[in-house]
Amino acid sequence: MLELILGGARSGKSSYAENKAQAYSQVLYLATAQIKDEEMEYRIKLHRKRRPEEWITLEKYKDFEAEDFSEAKVVLIDCLTLMVTGIFFDEDRSHYDDEAFARLEDEIWLEIENLLNLTGNKDVFIVSNEIGLGLVPEDPISRVFRDMLGRFHQRIALRADKVSFIVAGIAMVVK
């Protein structure tokens, strides 16, 4: 079972996913955030405190091939947005043209597919930010990122058994 859980910032999507995962005996929590500043470090600490100690936590945003998912009954990926952000902004992309961004999109999608394949037949919850509902970003690279993430959401939603949209802590089932 694959469930895509979308919502805005601070909408309750992570808590929703964590509550669903607690029904399982062995949870692998894939945390994709990187500590880049004090505020993000604080957020990560809050997330760590909220997780049950018995959950297996893996903190990385790419290169999952060497990881062992065999002990888990469920995989919670929190979140796809930060995974994509990490790869997208690994290097300066300001010189990229449309063709280079298309190759980057293929590269990131391959990383997502590889991750999903590694989870095997386990239940998977993917948390991600729905960033396409806000203002149109001012700069071209941010628009490319927004569009790319939106396309990833569409591709995952097609594969997903369930898609939930979280608003103010309340889940609306989309699929």
PDB file of C-alpha atoms in Angstrom:
ATOM      1  CA  MET A   1       0.000   0.000   0.000  1.00  0.00           C
ATOM      2  CA  LEU A   2       1.354   3.384  -1.019  1.00  0.00           C
ATOM      3  CA  GLU A   3      -0.166   6.574   0.372  1.00  0.00           C
ATOM      4  CA  LEU A   4       0.854  10.060  -0.725  1.00  0.00           C
ATOM      5  CA  ILE A   5       0.157  12.629   1.990  1.00  0.00           C
ATOM      6  CA  LEU A   6       0.136  16.226   0.781  1.00  0.00           C
ATOM      7  CA  GLY A   7      -0.460  19.506   2.550  1.00  0.00           C
ATOM      8  CA  GLY A   8       0.888  22.955   3.171  1.00  0.00           C
ATOM      9  CA  ALA A   9       3.506  23.976   5.695  1.00  0.00           C
ATOM     10  CA  ARG A  10       2.457  23.181   9.283  1.00  0.00           C
ATOM     11  CA  SER A  11      -0.764  21.566   8.042  1.00  0.00           C
ATOM     12  CA  GLY A  12      -0.348  18.463  10.208  1.00  0.00           C
ATOM     13  CA  LYS A  13       0.749  16.112   7.441  1.00  0.00           C
ATOM     14  CA  SER A  14       3.743  14.688   9.356  1.00  0.00           C
ATOM     15  CA  SER A  15       1.657  14.071  12.486  1.00  0.00           C
ATOM     16  CA  TYR A  16      -1.019  12.418  10.349  1.00  0.00           C
ATOM     17  CA  ALA A  17       1.557  10.092   8.754  1.00  0.00           C
ATOM     18  CA  GLU A  18       3.198   9.315  12.097  1.00  0.00           C
ATOM     19  CA  ASN A  19      -0.170   8.429  13.630  1.00  0.00           C
ATOM     20  CA  LYS A  20      -0.867   6.041  10.753  1.00  0.00           C
ATOM     21  CA  ALA A  21       2.592   4.452  11.052  1.00  0.00           C
ATOM     22  CA  GLN A  22       2.098   3.773  14.775  1.00  0.00           C
ATOM     23  CA  ALA A  23      -0.305   0.984  13.843  1.00  0.00           C
ATOM     24  CA  TYR A  24       2.717  -1.018  12.639  1.00  0.00           C
ATOM     25  CA  SER A  25       5.208  -2.915  14.772  1.00  0.00           C
ATOM     26  CA  GLN A  26       8.362  -2.031  12.833  1.00  0.00           C
ATOM     27  CA  VAL A  27       8.613   1.455  11.323  1.00  0.00           C
ATOM     28  CA  LEU A  28      11.465   2.820   9.255  1.00  0.00           C
ATOM     29  CA  TYR A  29      11.314   6.613   9.325  1.00  0.00           C
ATOM     30  CA  LEU A  30      13.224   8.199   6.451  1.00  0.00           C
ATOM     31  CA  ALA A  31      13.944  11.794   7.459  1.00  0.00           C
ATOM     32  CA  THR A  32      15.190  13.791   4.472  1.00  0.00           C
ATOM     33  CA  ALA A  33      15.764  17.198   6.083  1.00  0.00           C
ATOM     34  CA  GLN A  34      19.255  18.646   6.291  1.00  0.00           C
ATOM     35  CA  ILE A  35      20.438  20.922   9.053  1.00  0.00           C
ATOM     36  CA  LYS A  36      21.286  24.177   7.284  1.00  0.00           C
ATOM     37  CA  ASP A  37      20.497  26.682  10.038  1.00  0.00           C
ATOM     38  CA  GLU A  38      19.388  26.913  13.672  1.00  0.00           C
ATOM     39  CA  GLU A  39      15.687  27.031  12.852  1.00  0.00           C
ATOM     40  CA  MET A  40      15.891  23.810  10.819  1.00  0.00           C
ATOM     41  CA  GLU A  41      17.976  22.194  13.542  1.00  0.00           C
ATOM     42  CA  TYR A  42      15.218  23.051  16.041  1.00  0.00           C
ATOM     43  CA  ARG A  43      12.511  21.588  13.768  1.00  0.00           C
ATOM     44  CA  ILE A  44      14.488  18.378  13.323  1.00  0.00           C
ATOM     45  CA  LYS A  45      14.922  18.061  17.099  1.00  0.00           C
ATOM     46  CA  LEU A  46      11.142  18.389  17.559  1.00  0.00           C
ATOM     47  CA  HIS A  47      10.516  15.681  14.970  1.00  0.00           C
ATOM     48  CA  ARG A  48      13.075  13.375  16.618  1.00  0.00           C
ATOM     49  CA  LYS A  49      11.443  13.816  20.043  1.00  0.00           C
ATOM     50  CA  ARG A  50       8.020  13.048  18.623  1.00  0.00           C
ATOM     51  CA  ARG A  51       9.079   9.691  17.149  1.00  0.00           C
ATOM     52  CA  PRO A  52       8.835   6.522  19.229  1.00  0.00           C
ATOM     53  CA  GLU A  53      12.278   5.231  20.257  1.00  0.00           C
ATOM     54  CA  GLU A  54      11.668   1.813  18.723  1.00  0.00           C
ATOM     55  CA  TRP A  55      11.324   3.274  15.234  1.00  0.00           C
ATOM     56  CA  ILE A  56      14.329   2.861  12.975  1.00  0.00           C
ATOM     57  CA  THR A  57      15.368   6.307  11.752  1.00  0.00           C
ATOM     58  CA  LEU A  58      17.406   6.905   8.627  1.00  0.00           C
ATOM     59  CA  GLU A  59      18.443  10.511   8.028  1.00  0.00           C
ATOM     60  CA  LYS A  60      19.448  11.064   4.411  1.00  0.00           C
ATOM     61  CA  TYR A  61      17.950  12.423   1.202  1.00  0.00           C
ATOM     62  CA  LYS A  62      19.624  10.360  -1.553  1.00  0.00           C
ATOM     63  CA  ASP A  63      21.799   7.329  -2.333  1.00  0.00           C
ATOM     64  CA  PHE A  64      19.615   4.736  -0.621  1.00  0.00           C
ATOM     65  CA  GLU A  65      20.986   1.635  -2.399  1.00  0.00           C
ATOM     66  CA  ALA A  66      23.169   0.528   0.531  1.00  0.00           C
ATOM     67  CA  GLU A  67      20.371   0.864   3.081  1.00  0.00           C
ATOM     68  CA  ASP A  68      18.594  -2.123   4.586  1.00  0.00           C
ATOM     69  CA  PHE A  69      14.815  -1.843   4.575  1.00  0.00           C
ATOM     70  CA  SER A  70      14.241  -5.522   5.451  1.00  0.00           C
ATOM     71  CA  GLU A  71      13.469  -5.003   9.163  1.00  0.00           C
ATOM     72  CA  ALA A  72      10.624  -2.577   8.516  1.00  0.00           C
ATOM     73  CA  LYS A  73       6.972  -3.379   8.014  1.00  0.00           C
ATOM     74  CA  VAL A  74       6.249   0.198   6.945  1.00  0.00           C
ATOM     75  CA  VAL A  75       8.371   3.036   5.570  1.00  0.00           C
ATOM     76  CA  LEU A  76       7.471   6.644   6.325  1.00  0.00           C
ATOM     77  CA  ILE A  77       9.240   9.144   4.052  1.00  0.00           C
ATOM     78  CA  ASP A  78       9.185  12.643   5.529  1.00  0.00           C
ATOM     79  CA  CYS A  79       9.422  14.410   3.269  1.00  0.00           C
ATOM     80  CA  LEU A  80       9.652  14.179  -0.506  1.00  0.00           C
ATOM     81  CA  THR A  81       9.889  17.969  -0.826  1.00  0.00           C
ATOM     82  CA  LEU A  82      13.103  18.097   1.198  1.00  0.00           C
ATOM     83  CA  MET A  83      14.494  15.071  -0.628  1.00  0.00           C
ATOM     84  CA  VAL A  84      13.951  16.810  -3.965  1.00  0.00           C
ATOM     85  CA  THR A  85      15.253  20.098  -2.531  1.00  0.00           C
ATOM     86  CA  GLY A  86      18.434  18.412  -1.351  1.00  0.00           C
ATOM     87  CA  ILE A  87      19.196  16.934  -4.761  1.00  0.00           C
ATOM     88  CA  PHE A  88      17.996  19.966  -6.742  1.00  0.00           C
ATOM     89  CA  PHE A  89      20.154  22.403  -4.802  1.00  0.00           C
ATOM     90  CA  ASP A  90      23.208  20.141  -4.354  1.00  0.00           C
ATOM     91  CA  GLU A  91      24.921  22.470  -6.773  1.00  0.00           C
ATOM     92  CA  ASP A  92      24.389  25.815  -8.454  1.00  0.00           C
ATOM     93  CA  ARG A  93      21.791  25.388 -11.210  1.00  0.00           C
ATOM     94  CA  SER A  94      21.576  29.059 -12.258  1.00  0.00           C
ATOM     95  CA  HIS A  95      23.288  28.292 -15.578  1.00  0.00           C
ATOM     96  CA  TYR A  96      20.937  25.414 -16.462  1.00  0.00           C
ATOM     97  CA  ASP A  97      18.799  25.537 -19.588  1.00  0.00           C
ATOM     98  CA  ASP A  98      15.542  23.641 -20.204  1.00  0.00           C
ATOM     99  CA  GLU A  99      17.399  20.559 -21.426  1.00  0.00           C
ATOM    100  CA  ALA A 100      19.625  20.441 -18.339  1.00  0.00           C
ATOM    101  CA  PHE A 101      16.596  20.789 -16.056  1.00  0.00           C
ATOM    102  CA  ALA A 102      14.865  17.952 -17.945  1.00  0.00           C
ATOM    103  CA  ARG A 103      17.909  15.719 -17.315  1.00  0.00           C
ATOM    104  CA  LEU A 104      17.912  16.749 -13.651  1.00  0.00           C
ATOM    105  CA  GLU A 105      14.214  15.887 -13.382  1.00  0.00           C
ATOM    106  CA  ASP A 106      14.916  12.433 -14.841  1.00  0.00           C
ATOM    107  CA  GLU A 107      17.809  11.977 -12.388  1.00  0.00           C
ATOM    108  CA  ILE A 108      15.678  12.927  -9.391  1.00  0.00           C
ATOM    109  CA  TRP A 109      12.773  10.756 -10.549  1.00  0.00           C
ATOM    110  CA  LEU A 110      15.167   7.806 -10.859  1.00  0.00           C
ATOM    111  CA  GLU A 111      16.239   8.391  -7.231  1.00  0.00           C
ATOM    112  CA  ILE A 112      12.556   8.404  -6.169  1.00  0.00           C
ATOM    113  CA  GLU A 113      11.825   5.228  -8.140  1.00  0.00           C
ATOM    114  CA  ASN A 114      14.888   3.500  -6.707  1.00  0.00           C
ATOM    115  CA  LEU A 115      13.728   4.383  -3.210  1.00  0.00           C
ATOM    116  CA  LEU A 116      10.229   3.054  -3.866  1.00  0.00           C
ATOM    117  CA  ASN A 117      11.683  -0.144  -5.339  1.00  0.00           C
ATOM    118  CA  LEU A 118      13.861  -0.639  -2.253  1.00  0.00           C
ATOM    119  CA  THR A 119      10.767  -0.565  -0.051  1.00  0.00           C
ATOM    120  CA  GLY A 120       9.523  -3.698  -1.818  1.00  0.00           C
ATOM    121  CA  ASN A 121       6.039  -4.791  -0.774  1.00  0.00           C
ATOM    122  CA  LYS A 122       6.045  -2.772   2.426  1.00  0.00           C
ATOM    123  CA  ASP A 123       3.425  -0.175   3.162  1.00  0.00           C
ATOM    124  CA  VAL A 124       4.803   3.282   2.398  1.00  0.00           C
ATOM    125  CA  PHE A 125       3.651   6.723   3.485  1.00  0.00           C
ATOM    126  CA  ILE A 126       5.159   9.620   1.543  1.00  0.00           C
ATOM    127  CA  VAL A 127       4.754  13.080   3.057  1.00  0.00           C
ATOM    128  CA  SER A 128       5.230  16.081   0.773  1.00  0.00           C
ATOM    129  CA  ASN A 129       4.429  19.773   0.614  1.00  0.00           C
ATOM    130  CA  GLU A 130       1.863  20.931  -1.910  1.00  0.00           C
ATOM    131  CA  ILE A 131       3.699  24.068  -2.993  1.00  0.00           C
ATOM    132  CA  GLY A 132       1.703  24.637  -6.169  1.00  0.00           C
ATOM    133  CA  LEU A 133      -1.183  26.354  -4.390  1.00  0.00           C
ATOM    134  CA  GLY A 134       0.744  29.464  -3.403  1.00  0.00           C
ATOM    135  CA  LEU A 135       2.072  32.476  -5.214  1.00  0.00           C
ATOM    136  CA  VAL A 136       3.965  32.084  -8.467  1.00  0.00           C
ATOM    137  CA  PRO A 137       7.644  32.167  -7.472  1.00  0.00           C
ATOM    138  CA  GLU A 138       9.534  35.288  -8.474  1.00  0.00           C
ATOM    139  CA  ASP A 139      12.637  33.618  -9.890  1.00  0.00           C
ATOM    140  CA  PRO A 140      12.877  31.059 -12.721  1.00  0.00           C
ATOM    141  CA  ILE A 141      14.711  28.372 -10.721  1.00  0.00           C
ATOM    142  CA  SER A 142      12.016  28.387  -8.033  1.00  0.00           C
ATOM    143  CA  ARG A 143       9.347  28.057 -10.738  1.00  0.00           C
ATOM    144  CA  VAL A 144      11.219  25.094 -12.257  1.00  0.00           C
ATOM    145  CA  PHE A 145      11.435  23.492  -8.808  1.00  0.00           C
ATOM    146  CA  ARG A 146       7.721  24.038  -8.100  1.00  0.00           C
ATOM    147  CA  ASP A 147       6.730  22.573 -11.461  1.00  0.00           C
ATOM    148  CA  MET A 148       9.074  19.607 -11.083  1.00  0.00           C
ATOM    149  CA  LEU A 149       7.769  18.746  -7.613  1.00  0.00           C
ATOM    150  CA  GLY A 150       4.199  19.020  -8.911  1.00  0.00           C
ATOM    151  CA  ARG A 151       4.980  16.532 -11.686  1.00  0.00           C
ATOM    152  CA  PHE A 152       6.554  14.150  -9.152  1.00  0.00           C
ATOM    153  CA  HIS A 153       3.384  14.365  -7.057  1.00  0.00           C
ATOM    154  CA  GLN A 154       1.295  13.498 -10.108  1.00  0.00           C
ATOM    155  CA  ARG A 155       3.462  10.484 -10.964  1.00  0.00           C
ATOM    156  CA  ILE A 156       3.393   9.179  -7.398  1.00  0.00           C
ATOM    157  CA  ALA A 157      -0.365   9.799  -7.114  1.00  0.00           C
ATOM    158  CA  LEU A 158      -0.930   7.620 -10.184  1.00  0.00           C
ATOM    159  CA  ARG A 159       0.933   4.749  -8.475  1.00  0.00           C
ATOM    160  CA  ALA A 160      -0.529   5.387  -5.031  1.00  0.00           C
ATOM    161  CA  ASP A 161      -3.353   3.392  -3.549  1.00  0.00           C
ATOM    162  CA  LYS A 162      -4.413   6.436  -1.571  1.00  0.00           C
ATOM    163  CA  VAL A 163      -3.770  10.192  -1.688  1.00  0.00           C
ATOM    164  CA  SER A 164      -4.650  12.373   1.290  1.00  0.00           C
ATOM    165  CA  PHE A 165      -4.608  16.158   1.485  1.00  0.00           C
ATOM    166  CA  ILE A 166      -4.159  17.590   4.975  1.00  0.00           C
ATOM    167  CA  VAL A 167      -5.694  20.947   5.884  1.00  0.00           C
ATOM    168  CA  ALA A 168      -5.524  22.272   9.465  1.00  0.00           C
ATOM    169  CA  GLY A 169      -4.779  18.777  10.728  1.00  0.00           C
ATOM    170  CA  ILE A 170      -7.771  17.248   8.956  1.00  0.00           C
ATOM    171  CA  ALA A 171      -7.266  14.652   6.228  1.00  0.00           C
ATOM    172  CA  MET A 172      -9.292  14.798   3.049  1.00  0.00           C
ATOM    173  CA  VAL A 173      -9.084  11.648   0.951  1.00  0.00           C
ATOM    174  CA  VAL A 174      -8.418  12.607  -2.668  1.00  0.00           C
ATOM    175  CA  LYS A 175      -7.937   9.074  -3.986  1.00  0.00           C
TER     176      LYS A 175
END
